Amino acid sequence: MPSFRAAVLTVSEKGARREREDLSGPALASRLQDAGFRVEARAVVPDNEEAIARELIRWADEESLDLIVTTGGTGFSPSDVTPEATLKVLDRETPGLAEAMRLSSLKKTPRAMLSRGRAGIRGATLIVNLPGSLKGALENLDAIIEALPHGLEKLRGDPSDCGG
Amino acid sequence: MPSFRAAVLTVSEKGARREREDLSGPALASRLQDAGFRVEARAVVPDNEEAIARELIRWADEESLDLIVTTGGTGFSPSDVTPEATLKVLDRETPGLAEAMRLSSLKKTPRAMLSRGRAGIRGATLIVNLPGSLKGALENLDAIIEALPHGLEKLRGDPSDCGG
Amino acid sequence: MPSFRAAVLTVSEKGARREREDLSGPALASRLQDAGFRVEARAVVPDNEEAIARELIRWADEESLDLIVTTGGTGFSPSDVTPEATLKVLDRETPGLAEAMRLSSLKKTPRAMLSRGRAGIRGATLIVNLPGSLKGALENLDAIIEALPHGLEKLRGDPSDCGG
């Protein structure tokens, strides 16, 4: 597989204030590297729609990364707005990725149905919302990571037929 | 579990004209009570987007209920507009709840894929569309009721970690 | 079952330029006929949002077809815009059909989660996005075809109770 360039965005109020260690971000970066991705950026932003959107736009439009995964802010708390920020910056939603992650997590816990994560494309960048918990984030990434390279190749404009 | 305040909205043209008895509404109220919810309001409105939205807004904004379930108007009939009325009043969609209900119902009948129900949050209130049939409504509610309290606690602003 | 009127729209840049034979379109038409549908129209359009939307609108508003299936343009390629064109013309989305198709395909290949297809209603016409590959298109159609007649009867205004 060609080497895809990825970034991890941790969305956490306490993380952004350095009151809590970001466990999910480094673990996701490590998992992506194990799967062959080059992780070129990481950041922690608070639960703020503008702050989240700004980072996603910068990484997509200026850095042209292939993949951005976010962790955190996908739940029911009043401050959880990662999916809303993501929907605002997406050009084309990829609902099957979000469905597949929840479907996989539902086999472990009914609480998986509470995840409000979204996924989709901005320009040539795929953006995927993962839960904030270390366990949930890794499980969700694992549920889709095998299918991602084919999608990312297409996104780059690989003209080979896939019948999509 | 803390006691959550709930309401049941029956969407039915004939029900609103008192030409048909509302079976699903009372059955859902009873099921919610059995699960520990306090059912503080019930109403029957016709298949009218404005009428549905008005009731949802009133219960969410003025009564600050924790949960509103609707029954009816989620199908393919030209008059079925409950999901559209719901989407209009939602601040944040919770797609995993709608997916989990259909996933559960699909194990019983392929017709479950025809349900167009949505779910999401307005302010501090979770709104969930259930089918109109007594059997379908109860089955769908049963598919999510175990996971709801955790989500509703978060929605109230419970600051304990859930990693969401 | 009453005889429903259907159409098949192939979305393919090369197909529209007659540089590639349209295999999925005829195969879908044949499968629909075997299931009792009358296939009254077929067309091939390029991967262009306006061109796709125009054809969908014409078949829905002027021809009042019961069902339109599209094939192609649901993937990650920069040119894939069939779901976006479809969402623009829909009055009411039917997310359960898209979910059920992906759920069924996921049992065969993890790549199914990359399909971005949508489904929904415009006026009295149901529109369903299928993948572009022959195999994927037929598998997806097979996953929903049994449930369609009930939905299409309701869409026509059949007043019998379905509890939806």
GROMACS .gro file of N, CA and C in nm, chain B residues 14 20 72-81 83-84 95 98-99 102-103 106 110-118 130-134, chain C residues 91-97 99-100 103 118 121 123 126 143-148 150-152 154-164:
model
  204
  178LYS      N    1  -5.590   0.982   1.216
  178LYS     CA    2  -5.715   0.928   1.270
  178LYS      C    3  -5.718   0.937   1.422
  184ARG      N    4  -5.966   0.671   1.574
  184ARG     CA    5  -5.898   0.545   1.602
  184ARG      C    6  -5.837   0.553   1.740
  236GLY      N    7  -4.545   0.669   1.517
  236GLY     CA    8  -4.623   0.696   1.397
  236GLY      C    9  -4.557   0.795   1.304
  237GLY      N   10  -4.594   0.784   1.175
  237GLY     CA   11  -4.549   0.881   1.076
  237GLY      C   12  -4.407   0.861   1.027
  238THR      N   13  -4.351   0.740   1.046
  238THR     CA   14  -4.212   0.717   1.003
  238THR      C   15  -4.203   0.635   0.875
  239GLY      N   16  -4.318   0.605   0.814
  239GLY     CA   17  -4.319   0.517   0.698
  239GLY      C   18  -4.311   0.589   0.565
  240PHE      N   19  -4.362   0.523   0.459
  240PHE     CA   20  -4.352   0.573   0.322
  240PHE      C   21  -4.478   0.645   0.275
  241SER      N   22  -4.586   0.646   0.354
  241SER     CA   23  -4.708   0.713   0.309
  241SER      C   24  -4.680   0.860   0.284
  242PRO      N   25  -4.752   0.919   0.187
  242PRO     CA   26  -4.729   1.061   0.158
  242PRO      C   27  -4.745   1.149   0.282
  243SER      N   28  -4.827   1.106   0.377
  243SER     CA   29  -4.852   1.187   0.496
  243SER      C   30  -4.748   1.167   0.605
  244ASP      N   31  -4.661   1.070   0.590
  244ASP     CA   32  -4.562   1.039   0.695
  244ASP      C   33  -4.449   1.141   0.699
  245VAL      N   34  -4.452   1.231   0.796
  245VAL     CA   35  -4.351   1.338   0.802
  245VAL      C   36  -4.289   1.354   0.941
  247PRO      N   37  -4.022   1.207   1.078
  247PRO     CA   38  -3.876   1.228   1.078
  247PRO      C   39  -3.838   1.368   1.030
  248GLU      N   40  -3.911   1.419   0.932
  248GLU     CA   41  -3.880   1.553   0.880
  248GLU      C   42  -3.906   1.659   0.987
  259PRO      N   43  -2.744   0.938   1.536
  259PRO     CA   44  -2.779   0.836   1.435
  259PRO      C   45  -2.769   0.694   1.486
  262ALA      N   46  -3.110   0.532   1.593
  262ALA     CA   47  -3.197   0.492   1.483
  262ALA      C   48  -3.142   0.367   1.414
  263GLU      N   49  -3.010   0.364   1.397
  263GLU     CA   50  -2.948   0.246   1.336
  263GLU      C   51  -2.971   0.122   1.422
  266ARG      N   52  -3.330  -0.012   1.391
  266ARG     CA   53  -3.355  -0.084   1.265
  266ARG      C   54  -3.280  -0.216   1.260
  267LEU      N   55  -3.157  -0.216   1.310
  267LEU     CA   56  -3.076  -0.337   1.312
  267LEU      C   57  -3.148  -0.447   1.391
  270LEU      N   58  -3.467  -0.559   1.201
  270LEU     CA   59  -3.436  -0.634   1.079
  270LEU      C   60  -3.424  -0.783   1.106
  274PRO      N   61  -3.783  -0.802   0.723
  274PRO     CA   62  -3.714  -0.712   0.629
  274PRO      C   63  -3.783  -0.577   0.616
  275ARG      N   64  -3.912  -0.571   0.653
  275ARG     CA   65  -3.983  -0.443   0.644
  275ARG      C   66  -3.926  -0.337   0.737
  276ALA      N   67  -3.847  -0.380   0.834
  276ALA     CA   68  -3.787  -0.284   0.927
  276ALA      C   69  -3.701  -0.182   0.853
  277MET      N   70  -3.647  -0.221   0.738
  277MET     CA   71  -3.561  -0.128   0.664
  277MET      C   72  -3.641  -0.011   0.606
  278LEU      N   73  -3.773  -0.022   0.608
  278LEU     CA   74  -3.858   0.086   0.557
  278LEU      C   75  -3.884   0.194   0.661
  279SER      N   76  -3.847   0.168   0.785
  279SER     CA   77  -3.869   0.272   0.887
  279SER      C   78  -3.771   0.387   0.865
  280ARG      N   79  -3.825   0.507   0.863
  280ARG     CA   80  -3.743   0.624   0.835
  280ARG      C   81  -3.711   0.704   0.962
  281GLY      N   82  -3.732   0.642   1.077
  281GLY     CA   83  -3.717   0.711   1.205
  281GLY      C   84  -3.580   0.772   1.229
  282ARG      N   85  -3.579   0.883   1.301
  282ARG     CA   86  -3.456   0.954   1.337
  282ARG      C   87  -3.450   0.968   1.489
  294LEU      N   88  -4.028   0.641   1.695
  294LEU     CA   89  -4.060   0.499   1.691
  294LEU      C   90  -4.167   0.477   1.584
  295PRO      N   91  -4.178   0.353   1.532
  295PRO     CA   92  -4.282   0.324   1.433
  295PRO      C   93  -4.422   0.341   1.496
  296GLY      N   94  -4.524   0.336   1.413
  296GLY     CA   95  -4.660   0.357   1.461
  296GLY      C   96  -4.727   0.230   1.512
  297SER      N   97  -4.687   0.115   1.461
  297SER     CA   98  -4.753  -0.009   1.503
  297SER      C   99  -4.716  -0.040   1.647
  298LEU      N  100  -4.810  -0.094   1.721
  298LEU     CA  101  -4.788  -0.127   1.862
  298LEU      C  102  -4.665  -0.217   1.877
  419ASP      N  103  -3.710   1.460  -0.108
  419ASP     CA  104  -3.796   1.527  -0.011
  419ASP      C  105  -3.780   1.462   0.127
  420ARG      N  106  -3.774   1.329   0.127
  420ARG     CA  107  -3.771   1.255   0.253
  420ARG      C  108  -3.672   1.140   0.240
  421GLU      N  109  -3.570   1.138   0.322
  421GLU     CA  110  -3.470   1.031   0.314
  421GLU      C  111  -3.524   0.901   0.377
  422THR      N  112  -3.477   0.788   0.324
  422THR     CA  113  -3.513   0.657   0.380
  422THR      C  114  -3.383   0.587   0.419
  423PRO      N  115  -3.325   0.628   0.532
  423PRO     CA  116  -3.190   0.580   0.568
  423PRO      C  117  -3.183   0.430   0.588
  424GLY      N  118  -3.294   0.367   0.625
  424GLY     CA  119  -3.293   0.223   0.652
  424GLY      C  120  -3.257   0.140   0.530
  425LEU      N  121  -3.293   0.187   0.411
  425LEU     CA  122  -3.259   0.111   0.290
  425LEU      C  123  -3.109   0.113   0.266
  427GLU      N  124  -2.876   0.165   0.491
  427GLU     CA  125  -2.813   0.087   0.598
  427GLU      C  126  -2.825  -0.063   0.571
  428ALA      N  127  -2.943  -0.107   0.528
  428ALA     CA  128  -2.966  -0.251   0.506
  428ALA      C  129  -2.878  -0.303   0.392
  431LEU      N  130  -2.523  -0.325   0.532
  431LEU     CA  131  -2.518  -0.433   0.630
  431LEU      C  132  -2.506  -0.567   0.560
  446ARG      N  133  -2.718   0.656  -0.086
  446ARG     CA  134  -2.833   0.708  -0.011
  446ARG      C  135  -2.962   0.655  -0.074
  449ILE      N  136  -3.714   0.953  -0.092
  449ILE     CA  137  -3.837   0.974  -0.168
  449ILE      C  138  -3.842   1.116  -0.224
  451GLY      N  139  -4.145   1.318  -0.415
  451GLY     CA  140  -4.284   1.306  -0.457
  451GLY      C  141  -4.334   1.166  -0.431
  454LEU      N  142  -3.951   0.652  -0.525
  454LEU     CA  143  -3.840   0.611  -0.440
  454LEU      C  144  -3.712   0.606  -0.524
  471ALA      N  145  -3.068  -0.713  -0.160
  471ALA     CA  146  -3.082  -0.697  -0.015
  471ALA      C  147  -3.209  -0.622   0.024
  472ILE      N  148  -3.267  -0.549  -0.071
  472ILE     CA  149  -3.385  -0.467  -0.036
  472ILE      C  150  -3.509  -0.502  -0.118
  473ILE      N  151  -3.493  -0.580  -0.225
  473ILE     CA  152  -3.603  -0.592  -0.323
  473ILE      C  153  -3.728  -0.655  -0.262
  474GLU      N  154  -3.709  -0.741  -0.163
  474GLU     CA  155  -3.824  -0.807  -0.102
  474GLU      C  156  -3.910  -0.708  -0.023
  475ALA      N  157  -3.845  -0.608   0.034
  475ALA     CA  158  -3.917  -0.512   0.119
  475ALA      C  159  -3.977  -0.396   0.039
  476LEU      N  160  -3.930  -0.377  -0.085
  476LEU     CA  161  -3.972  -0.258  -0.161
  476LEU      C  162  -4.122  -0.250  -0.190
  478HIS      N  163  -4.396  -0.328  -0.042
  478HIS     CA  164  -4.477  -0.272   0.066
  478HIS      C  165  -4.458  -0.121   0.077
  479GLY      N  166  -4.333  -0.078   0.069
  479GLY     CA  167  -4.306   0.065   0.077
  479GLY      C  168  -4.366   0.141  -0.041
  480LEU      N  169  -4.353   0.082  -0.161
  480LEU     CA  170  -4.404   0.150  -0.281
  480LEU      C  171  -4.556   0.160  -0.280
  482LYS      N  172  -4.739   0.195  -0.011
  482LYS     CA  173  -4.766   0.306   0.081
  482LYS      C  174  -4.740   0.440   0.013
  483LEU      N  175  -4.633   0.443  -0.063
  483LEU     CA  176  -4.594   0.568  -0.129
  483LEU      C  177  -4.701   0.614  -0.227
  484ARG      N  178  -4.770   0.516  -0.287
  484ARG     CA  179  -4.881   0.548  -0.378
  484ARG      C  180  -5.004   0.599  -0.304
  485GLY      N  181  -5.001   0.585  -0.173
  485GLY     CA  182  -5.116   0.633  -0.098
  485GLY      C  183  -5.212   0.524  -0.055
  486ASP      N  184  -5.169   0.399  -0.069
  486ASP     CA  185  -5.251   0.288  -0.020
  486ASP      C  186  -5.285   0.313   0.126
  487PRO      N  187  -5.414   0.327   0.159
  487PRO     CA  188  -5.451   0.369   0.294
  487PRO      C  189  -5.457   0.256   0.396
  488SER      N  190  -5.430   0.131   0.354
  488SER     CA  191  -5.440   0.021   0.451
  488SER      C  192  -5.336   0.041   0.561
  489ASP      N  193  -5.368  -0.010   0.677
  489ASP     CA  194  -5.280   0.012   0.792
  489ASP      C  195  -5.149  -0.063   0.779
  490CYS      N  196  -5.044   0.004   0.807
  490CYS     CA  197  -4.918  -0.068   0.819
  490CYS      C  198  -4.850  -0.028   0.948
  491GLY      N  199  -4.912   0.060   1.021
  491GLY     CA  200  -4.856   0.098   1.149
  491GLY      C  201  -4.730   0.180   1.140
  492GLY      N  202  -4.695   0.222   1.015
  492GLY     CA  203  -4.569   0.296   0.997
  492GLY      C  204  -4.572   0.431   1.065
   0.00000   0.00000   0.00000
